[in-house]
């Protein structure tokens, strides 16, 4: 036997096959000339495949005559066997054809079985008598094969719990973002839709000792994240669980974090813009981030982790928060940087958590949903103040559901009781301080100042112990406010020397930032005031044609601003288009999901029928499917009647995930 050489082992065919095996086929940079596509048995593909000609071709000549005879229980229906297959049992026939027992479709039809009965349990499979003699191997093959044809696709606004033996309808996209910190977030697309790319984030649902320890946190945090819909907060497009992990998909595909974008100094996507557009882009980012934070606060959330590494920028220079920092689950797949958390934190959070130079570096606790508390309570703690306009947010009761056509998942699982989680160190005013720090960084970048020079300028010689490491200098904003002030003055002086009209707004924005960086929390403006004042500045001191969020439907409160004159006028004008999302004719909040069409809701077809009542297949599968399959959909319209009385301005429309165990 001749020995194998590199030439006859590694070639374009074997490389292509490897790409398919490891999930990169079809869109790999390695194999563009040999695109191998995985076969996905979607509803559309099954309907195209199973035709009368296909059914006939899989049967022997003496069996084909049965296709046009009435079914065995003909007294109840006029359908022929072929009619039954085409209308009710396409998947069932495909499975039988795949295992080489297509003729057993007649036995299945005589038992009144159809696709609603899939997946079949072992005792049901044995009734088909797939072999002339008892053959557990053929039965086991049928059992496992049926799941390939029961594909549950992910859709917008839907959560699916996949069983261990189900096929995940996702393919990897080969390509890494420039930001190293984002490269551990997979990029995927759905079957046959390579142009629709999503970022997938993975979170463990438990430990080896307690496999479901974090599951309730995951459920609540995903539900919380979907309550806040904003263009500049990366959305949860869909979510699912599989093999002990929870996943979320988002259609905001970040290429950079704000940290890597600034450190790059000359990102290619930024340099491609004309100079005037670059300045306007940065100024618009300021307003968009303020609008996002204002929306968060009005919904009863504090971000609690506003810093450059938690802000994303996509390839089209759109900006968004990667998530809501106070939701604990969404911090588990990040590599925490205790020093960055310290640098951008507010003074009062350090004084209340730890000593001045040894702050607590743990992630912020998540909001508690289901306690019936007012959403703004968390914003009134430890020196902060609340907008006072956030309505009470409660855990919704399950909506009445009807059986979906198609397949029915019957799994139920007992969920642990959620435990209240403290938010005593989260305040809206602390968010404003951190946002002000980000603003200084952005304007420093806009004026082409080196980020290292800014860090060096604001640093003081004080030892800081962080994450087990000791640093000889303290570069935090809160500990060096006097140096921050001198840097702000330096940036202002630089802007006066610039001729472009965009720089005329910088001195006014810097005055706003000074108030945001006040050491006393009660002296800082609210997020709504920051947003409105920024809009007023951009309108009056620049020639910007428009601002991205000036007319978006993210209304965050109708109360009067603490500022007067042109500030108030711009605030009112910016709210004009928002008022349509508020309701004034009902005493109960209306919870709606965004739908692609006004008349349709997002649904997921389920595939198990009363499966939890059947015995497990211990001899075939090592997994317990009864623990894993549920289908969840976001309800298109759920009325919460008479739960609380709200002022007209407090009624709003929000999106929500709704978990349903059928």
XYZ file of C-alpha atoms in Angstrom:
662
model
C 0.000 0.000 0.000
C 1.454 3.363 -0.985
C 1.846 5.962 1.698
C -0.421 9.003 1.714
C 1.140 12.309 0.743
C 0.072 15.874 1.324
C -0.934 16.205 -2.327
C -3.417 13.331 -2.361
C -4.927 14.085 1.062
C -5.360 17.858 1.116
C -6.996 19.013 -2.066
C -9.918 21.244 -2.991
C -12.403 18.383 -2.658
C -11.297 17.351 0.825
C -11.120 20.961 1.965
C -14.658 21.520 0.709
C -15.869 18.393 2.489
C -14.204 19.570 5.714
C -15.977 22.900 5.364
C -19.308 21.110 5.091
C -18.601 18.885 8.084
C -17.628 21.802 10.320
C -20.467 24.068 9.237
C -18.754 26.496 6.867
C -19.893 25.095 3.521
C -21.593 27.228 0.957
C -20.129 30.574 2.016
C -16.549 29.796 2.938
C -13.625 31.890 1.802
C -11.684 28.645 1.609
C -13.960 26.945 -0.921
C -15.690 29.592 -3.058
C -15.445 27.374 -6.165
C -17.094 24.356 -4.498
C -20.139 25.583 -2.627
C -21.713 22.618 -0.869
C -25.088 23.417 0.589
C -26.625 21.520 3.459
C -30.041 20.065 2.671
C -32.699 21.742 4.799
C -36.143 20.159 4.787
C -38.156 23.323 5.095
C -41.908 23.455 4.471
C -41.280 24.885 1.027
C -38.770 22.194 0.084
C -41.046 19.383 1.301
C -43.957 20.705 -0.744
C -41.749 20.900 -3.825
C -40.309 17.428 -3.306
C -43.387 15.372 -2.470
C -45.429 15.318 -5.639
C -47.674 12.628 -7.088
C -44.830 11.598 -9.401
C -42.401 11.321 -6.464
C -44.813 9.168 -4.437
C -45.444 6.890 -7.404
C -41.726 6.499 -8.110
C -41.042 5.233 -4.587
C -43.607 2.392 -4.770
C -43.555 -0.940 -6.585
C -45.864 -1.313 -9.631
C -48.278 -3.590 -7.773
C -48.522 -1.036 -4.920
C -49.210 2.010 -7.083
C -52.783 0.909 -7.795
C -53.632 1.423 -4.124
C -52.869 5.138 -4.340
C -56.161 5.916 -6.091
C -58.349 3.714 -3.886
C -60.360 5.173 -1.014
C -58.668 4.918 2.354
C -59.488 1.964 4.595
C -62.057 3.979 6.550
C -63.776 5.175 3.384
C -67.170 5.514 5.082
C -65.880 8.647 6.811
C -64.072 10.281 3.911
C -63.843 10.155 0.125
C -60.078 10.740 0.142
C -57.796 8.334 -1.654
C -54.475 7.213 -0.236
C -52.710 9.672 -2.536
C -54.972 12.518 -1.370
C -54.157 11.667 2.246
C -50.413 11.646 1.562
C -50.439 14.922 -0.369
C -52.646 16.783 2.093
C -51.711 15.330 5.471
C -48.656 13.057 5.397
C -45.904 14.470 3.204
C -43.320 14.358 5.981
C -44.358 10.882 7.077
C -43.947 9.574 3.538
C -40.519 11.194 3.201
C -39.301 9.505 6.374
C -40.542 6.097 5.195
C -38.969 6.618 1.779
C -35.668 7.604 3.393
C -35.456 4.358 5.388
C -36.502 2.289 2.350
C -39.988 1.387 3.584
C -42.209 3.642 1.465
C -44.870 0.950 1.119
C -45.612 1.181 4.853
C -47.384 4.468 4.158
C -50.554 2.435 3.570
C -50.341 0.979 7.076
C -49.830 4.461 8.508
C -52.816 5.890 6.638
C -55.038 2.999 7.728
C -54.155 3.954 11.321
C -55.214 7.564 10.494
C -51.660 8.804 11.088
C -50.495 12.056 9.557
C -47.782 14.663 10.050
C -49.429 15.862 13.249
C -48.451 12.570 14.879
C -44.716 13.058 14.255
C -42.356 12.382 15.846
C -43.499 8.820 16.475
C -42.451 7.031 19.634
C -40.938 3.535 19.484
C -44.116 1.625 20.323
C -45.877 3.396 17.446
C -43.017 2.753 15.042
C -43.203 -0.959 15.842
C -46.826 -0.983 14.660
C -45.614 -0.122 11.162
C -43.773 -3.472 10.948
C -40.968 -1.884 8.960
C -39.285 -5.257 8.445
C -40.628 -8.785 7.910
C -39.027 -9.694 11.187
C -38.507 -7.576 14.270
C -35.609 -5.271 13.491
C -34.778 -2.723 16.137
C -32.123 -1.192 13.903
C -34.638 -0.172 11.233
C -37.017 1.171 13.873
C -34.226 3.191 15.439
C -33.263 4.576 12.048
C -36.842 5.716 11.465
C -36.898 7.370 14.887
C -33.787 9.444 14.277
C -34.508 10.177 10.610
C -37.896 11.757 11.316
C -36.297 14.730 13.078
C -34.495 15.810 9.916
C -37.909 16.413 8.321
C -39.381 18.193 11.346
C -37.314 21.342 10.970
C -38.456 24.268 13.092
C -37.143 27.488 11.610
C -36.455 30.567 13.681
C -38.532 33.623 12.926
C -38.488 37.174 14.202
C -39.800 37.539 17.735
C -39.926 33.794 18.418
C -38.309 31.595 21.056
C -37.824 27.843 20.467
C -36.550 25.176 22.854
C -34.832 22.546 20.704
C -34.498 18.911 21.738
C -30.978 17.412 21.631
C -31.790 15.382 18.517
C -33.431 18.228 16.604
C -31.688 19.898 13.701
C -30.740 23.547 14.279
C -31.688 25.489 11.153
C -28.608 27.706 11.080
C -25.436 27.860 9.003
C -22.223 29.603 9.932
C -21.012 32.627 7.993
C -17.277 32.685 7.421
C -15.936 36.111 8.288
C -14.589 37.812 11.383
C -15.149 41.403 12.534
C -12.104 43.661 12.990
C -12.800 43.954 16.735
C -11.177 40.974 18.464
C -13.608 41.211 21.371
C -16.503 40.501 18.968
C -14.950 37.509 17.246
C -16.255 34.981 19.773
C -19.820 35.894 18.748
C -20.730 33.577 15.864
C -22.269 34.884 12.668
C -24.976 32.748 11.160
C -27.713 32.764 8.561
C -30.917 30.816 8.151
C -31.408 28.113 5.520
C -31.309 29.461 1.971
C -30.956 33.040 3.196
C -27.201 33.756 3.125
C -27.686 37.501 2.758
C -29.528 37.798 6.093
C -26.703 37.595 8.617
C -27.235 37.457 12.374
C -24.915 37.578 15.357
C -25.465 34.665 17.722
C -24.627 34.928 21.412
C -24.404 31.889 23.675
C -25.124 31.701 27.414
C -24.906 28.662 29.711
C -28.165 27.703 31.391
C -26.483 26.012 34.342
C -23.524 24.080 35.662
C -22.666 20.391 35.762
C -24.100 20.174 39.274
C -27.201 22.250 38.497
C -28.010 22.167 34.743
C -30.889 24.676 34.973
C -29.464 27.049 37.584
C -29.424 30.096 35.273
C -32.408 29.225 33.110
C -34.869 31.516 34.869
C -32.385 34.401 34.661
C -32.019 33.753 30.943
C -35.785 33.705 30.413
C -36.390 36.904 32.356
C -33.467 38.779 30.812
C -34.485 37.885 27.266
C -38.052 38.976 28.023
C -36.733 42.208 29.515
C -34.502 42.908 26.519
C -37.421 42.555 24.123
C -39.456 45.113 26.073
C -37.143 47.905 24.935
C -37.234 48.465 21.192
C -34.854 51.082 19.878
C -32.730 51.455 16.758
C -29.648 52.012 18.877
C -29.976 49.031 21.191
C -29.070 45.750 19.473
C -32.385 43.845 19.417
C -33.114 40.245 20.314
C -34.329 39.125 16.888
C -35.041 35.578 18.094
C -33.865 33.209 20.804
C -33.625 29.495 21.441
C -32.205 26.912 23.816
C -30.323 23.766 22.858
C -28.206 21.248 24.771
C -27.942 23.197 27.992
C -27.296 26.632 26.492
C -29.438 29.640 25.718
C -28.882 31.624 22.533
C -30.028 34.958 21.176
C -29.831 36.194 17.601
C -29.562 39.862 16.719
C -29.639 41.427 13.277
C -27.342 44.268 14.373
C -24.000 42.957 13.099
C -21.239 44.981 14.746
C -17.830 45.324 13.120
C -16.241 47.436 15.846
C -16.837 48.375 19.417
C -16.571 52.083 20.054
C -13.295 51.314 21.850
C -11.689 49.617 18.843
C -13.190 52.211 16.506
C -11.547 55.054 18.412
C -8.273 53.214 18.930
C -8.147 52.499 15.196
C -8.076 56.265 14.693
C -8.706 55.875 10.942
C -11.260 53.084 10.435
C -11.742 52.381 6.724
C -15.532 52.719 6.900
C -15.131 56.135 8.538
C -12.435 57.346 6.154
C -14.611 56.586 3.138
C -17.017 59.335 4.179
C -16.484 62.951 3.092
C -14.989 65.056 5.881
C -18.175 67.028 6.544
C -20.190 63.807 6.871
C -17.680 62.395 9.339
C -18.198 65.326 11.710
C -21.970 65.122 11.383
C -21.860 61.368 11.963
C -20.136 61.741 15.343
C -22.504 64.513 16.418
C -25.475 62.419 15.381
C -24.117 59.504 17.441
C -24.252 61.700 20.537
C -27.937 62.371 20.043
C -28.761 58.752 19.146
C -27.076 57.373 22.272
C -28.907 59.890 24.444
C -32.211 58.918 22.843
C -31.509 55.238 23.541
C -30.648 55.907 27.196
C -33.746 58.079 27.594
C -35.874 55.214 26.278
C -34.219 52.780 28.689
C -34.871 55.024 31.662
C -38.479 55.600 30.719
C -39.007 51.842 30.488
C -37.704 51.434 34.035
C -34.222 50.154 33.170
C -30.807 51.463 34.081
C -28.037 50.498 31.705
C -25.361 50.473 34.427
C -22.533 49.572 31.997
C -22.209 52.477 29.567
C -18.663 52.306 28.274
C -16.988 52.093 24.837
C -16.644 48.299 24.797
C -20.436 47.913 25.168
C -21.231 50.125 22.183
C -21.183 48.597 18.692
C -20.679 50.115 15.235
C -21.651 48.183 12.107
C -20.189 48.358 8.612
C -22.594 51.169 7.653
C -21.508 53.303 10.629
C -24.700 52.695 12.594
C -24.187 52.750 16.351
C -25.979 50.792 19.083
C -25.567 49.482 22.608
C -24.716 45.785 22.437
C -27.300 45.072 25.155
C -28.711 46.445 28.399
C -25.838 46.255 30.854
C -28.020 45.627 33.901
C -29.285 42.342 32.426
C -26.927 39.812 33.966
C -27.312 37.116 31.320
C -25.991 39.317 28.527
C -22.720 39.916 30.357
C -21.789 36.228 30.628
C -20.332 35.872 27.135
C -18.063 38.908 27.468
C -14.544 39.109 28.797
C -14.934 41.594 31.645
C -12.448 44.423 31.959
C -12.612 45.542 35.598
C -10.448 48.586 34.925
C -12.707 49.867 32.140
C -15.756 49.419 34.382
C -13.983 51.466 37.038
C -12.778 54.185 34.646
C -16.259 54.993 33.321
C -18.197 54.585 36.565
C -19.864 57.414 38.456
C -18.347 58.689 41.742
C -21.300 57.664 43.895
C -21.180 54.040 42.713
C -17.598 53.708 43.877
C -18.282 55.268 47.252
C -21.273 53.000 47.896
C -19.748 49.769 46.644
C -16.167 49.840 47.886
C -13.308 52.042 48.907
C -12.153 54.856 46.638
C -9.448 52.788 44.976
C -10.768 49.252 45.361
C -14.189 49.317 43.705
C -16.340 46.308 43.193
C -15.844 44.947 39.692
C -18.738 42.528 39.574
C -21.356 42.890 36.898
C -24.464 44.820 37.714
C -27.440 42.792 38.933
C -30.410 42.343 36.659
C -33.817 43.926 37.100
C -36.424 41.779 38.773
C -39.425 41.111 36.578
C -42.506 39.758 38.187
C -42.259 41.429 41.562
C -44.943 43.957 40.693
C -42.691 46.836 41.676
C -42.753 50.171 39.957
C -40.145 50.296 37.222
C -38.677 53.552 38.443
C -37.954 52.397 41.988
C -34.503 51.179 41.034
C -33.664 54.597 39.699
C -34.191 56.336 43.044
C -31.502 54.555 45.017
C -28.152 55.700 46.358
C -28.108 59.303 45.358
C -29.853 58.976 41.997
C -33.088 60.513 40.900
C -35.897 59.210 38.765
C -37.720 60.702 35.834
C -40.890 59.760 37.667
C -42.713 59.012 34.420
C -41.974 55.319 34.004
C -45.092 53.191 34.327
C -45.331 50.152 36.513
C -43.969 47.069 34.744
C -45.246 43.651 35.740
C -44.711 40.084 34.664
C -47.467 39.235 32.232
C -49.766 36.276 32.751
C -49.832 33.614 30.052
C -52.100 34.387 27.146
C -54.792 31.900 26.191
C -53.539 29.925 23.204
C -55.180 27.687 20.678
C -53.647 24.697 18.938
C -51.620 25.733 15.928
C -52.269 23.968 12.681
C -49.587 21.512 11.744
C -47.634 20.036 14.642
C -48.081 20.246 18.355
C -45.322 20.188 20.961
C -46.656 18.791 24.206
C -43.663 19.202 26.477
C -44.043 20.921 29.810
C -41.344 21.709 32.263
C -41.619 23.022 35.804
C -39.758 26.300 36.162
C -38.029 27.429 39.337
C -39.486 30.399 41.164
C -37.553 33.588 40.274
C -35.714 35.239 43.120
C -35.684 39.029 43.545
C -32.431 40.626 42.483
C -31.104 43.815 43.974
C -30.518 46.931 41.874
C -29.471 49.231 44.694
C -26.324 50.401 42.913
C -28.008 51.147 39.589
C -29.153 54.719 39.075
C -30.178 56.790 36.099
C -27.837 59.553 37.181
C -24.892 57.147 37.167
C -25.778 56.315 33.555
C -25.672 60.016 32.686
C -22.168 60.335 34.146
C -20.911 57.349 32.149
C -22.569 58.688 28.992
C -20.795 62.007 29.534
C -17.466 60.153 29.679
C -18.241 58.489 26.350
C -19.136 61.880 24.877
C -15.739 63.306 25.797
C -14.075 60.321 24.119
C -16.151 60.808 20.956
C -15.435 64.522 20.649
C -11.750 63.856 21.297
C -11.844 61.411 18.384
C -13.733 63.920 16.226
C -10.980 66.489 16.686
C -8.316 63.852 15.899
C -6.781 63.886 19.336
C -4.943 60.713 20.280
C -6.802 58.555 22.827
C -3.494 57.748 24.528
C -2.844 61.463 25.059
C -6.257 61.859 26.674
C -5.645 58.890 28.974
C -2.229 60.242 29.942
C -3.643 63.722 30.542
C -6.341 62.599 32.958
C -4.253 60.030 34.864
C -3.046 60.652 38.390
C -0.445 58.798 40.436
C -2.637 56.755 42.700
C -2.531 53.020 43.202
C -5.665 51.206 42.115
C -6.268 47.510 42.800
C -8.557 46.025 40.183
C -9.248 42.421 39.276
C -6.369 41.204 41.389
C -3.940 43.581 39.687
C -2.439 46.770 41.047
C -2.121 49.805 38.796
C 0.146 52.715 39.685
C -2.020 55.315 37.980
C -5.718 56.097 38.176
C -7.145 57.129 34.788
C -10.786 57.129 35.854
C -13.026 60.083 35.075
C -14.603 60.342 38.528
C -11.249 60.525 40.345
C -9.786 63.161 38.014
C -12.583 65.588 37.315
C -10.272 68.597 37.476
C -8.100 67.116 34.735
C -11.175 66.239 32.700
C -12.177 69.896 32.897
C -8.779 71.018 31.576
C -9.047 68.540 28.701
C -12.544 69.785 27.871
C -11.129 73.309 27.730
C -8.370 72.073 25.418
C -10.911 70.494 23.078
C -12.987 73.670 23.095
C -9.978 75.804 22.179
C -9.131 73.424 19.359
C -12.659 73.602 17.980
C -12.493 77.409 17.778
C -9.634 77.076 15.315
C -11.683 74.858 12.984
C -13.658 76.374 10.128
C -16.300 73.695 9.544
C -19.704 74.544 10.963
C -19.867 71.217 12.825
C -17.250 72.502 15.269
C -19.434 75.475 16.241
C -21.571 73.094 18.287
C -18.712 71.690 20.360
C -18.480 74.480 23.006
C -22.226 74.173 23.669
C -22.018 70.377 23.867
C -19.082 70.683 26.257
C -21.192 72.827 28.580
C -23.791 70.069 28.561
C -21.095 67.475 29.278
C -19.881 69.497 32.257
C -23.322 69.167 33.812
C -23.397 65.441 33.006
C -20.065 64.974 34.827
C -21.166 66.778 37.983
C -19.923 65.061 41.105
C -23.327 65.538 42.737
C -25.864 63.212 41.049
C -28.821 65.553 41.565
C -27.061 68.240 39.490
C -26.882 66.061 36.400
C -29.605 66.380 33.750
C -31.913 63.524 32.881
C -31.357 61.513 29.728
C -34.381 63.183 28.172
C -32.934 66.607 28.873
C -29.594 65.563 27.390
C -31.338 64.350 24.255
C -33.449 67.481 23.860
C -30.591 69.894 24.508
C -28.383 68.062 22.023
C -31.063 68.277 19.362
C -31.463 71.984 20.010
C -27.703 72.536 19.710
C -27.408 70.554 16.483
C -30.359 72.373 14.914
C -29.221 75.886 15.848
C -25.429 75.681 15.523
C -24.800 73.274 12.642
C -26.028 72.756 9.099
C -26.817 69.094 9.646
C -29.623 68.167 7.232
C -31.267 65.867 9.779
C -30.628 63.822 12.903
C -31.403 60.131 12.883
C -33.540 60.027 16.035
C -35.257 63.386 15.796
C -38.433 61.859 14.369
C -38.323 58.255 15.568
C -41.192 56.637 17.436
C -39.270 56.168 20.690
C -41.236 58.594 22.831
C -39.921 58.503 26.352
C -42.147 60.825 28.283
C -44.404 63.784 27.766
C -43.558 65.691 30.883
C -42.135 69.186 30.536
C -38.395 69.589 30.412
C -36.479 71.341 33.128
C -35.026 73.583 30.442
C -36.872 76.418 28.790
C -36.832 78.473 25.619
C -35.455 76.865 22.509
C -34.598 73.693 24.416
C -38.241 73.144 25.288
C -39.405 74.042 21.791
C -37.079 71.514 20.207
C -38.149 68.936 22.746
C -41.790 69.390 21.853
C -41.103 69.223 18.129
C -39.052 66.064 18.519
C -41.949 64.432 20.345
C -44.627 65.295 17.829
C -44.229 62.088 15.848
C -44.021 59.981 18.961
C -47.419 60.765 20.375
C -49.143 58.401 17.979
C -47.707 55.414 19.863
C -49.467 56.360 23.078
C -53.002 55.306 23.888
C -55.455 57.372 25.839
C -58.637 55.375 25.626
C -57.768 52.448 27.865
C -56.785 51.958 31.459
C -54.610 48.965 30.591
C -51.358 48.751 28.684
C -51.490 47.180 25.264
C -48.586 44.880 24.515
C -47.865 44.442 20.832
C -45.099 42.869 18.821
C -43.691 44.413 15.653
C -45.057 42.467 12.696
C -44.030 42.444 9.094
C -47.648 42.835 8.133
C -50.520 44.305 10.060
C -52.664 41.246 9.690
C -50.247 38.440 10.523
C -48.477 37.308 13.650
C -45.248 35.415 14.090
C -45.796 31.706 14.658
C -43.752 28.592 15.174
C -45.093 25.207 14.159
C -44.557 22.530 16.754
C -43.927 18.872 16.043
C -44.722 16.741 19.069
C -48.190 15.574 20.033
C -48.676 14.675 23.719
C -45.079 13.522 23.695
C -44.592 13.977 27.419
C -47.188 11.265 28.066
C -45.235 8.625 26.178
C -42.376 6.500 27.430
C -38.841 7.625 26.614
C -36.710 5.791 24.089
C -33.917 4.756 26.398
C -32.557 2.086 24.086
C -32.187 4.418 21.142
C -31.332 7.854 22.463
C -29.347 8.902 25.464
C -31.273 12.155 25.674
C -34.519 12.821 27.430
C -36.539 14.677 24.837
C -39.358 15.252 27.273
C -37.248 17.847 29.007
C -36.552 19.964 26.041
C -39.118 20.865 23.447
C -41.433 23.815 23.795
C -42.530 26.466 21.386
C -42.826 30.091 22.379
C -44.205 32.920 20.348
C -44.566 36.613 20.974
C -48.229 37.433 21.210
C -49.426 40.010 18.669
C -51.989 41.532 20.980
C -52.390 40.936 24.704
C -54.610 43.168 26.754
C -53.795 43.552 30.424
C -57.138 44.578 31.794
C -57.544 46.790 34.839
C -54.179 45.969 36.417
C -53.376 49.547 37.176
C -54.547 53.097 36.527
C -52.201 55.221 34.466
C -52.209 58.777 33.322
C -52.792 59.160 29.580
C -49.149 59.984 28.981
C -48.059 56.733 30.567
C -49.785 54.451 28.070
C -47.357 53.031 25.522
C -46.738 50.195 23.151
C -43.848 47.846 23.770
C -42.660 44.523 22.435
C -42.602 41.456 24.637
C -41.592 37.826 24.480
C -44.312 35.494 25.621
C -43.503 31.968 26.695
C -46.236 29.377 26.171
C -46.043 25.737 27.231
C -48.661 23.849 25.261
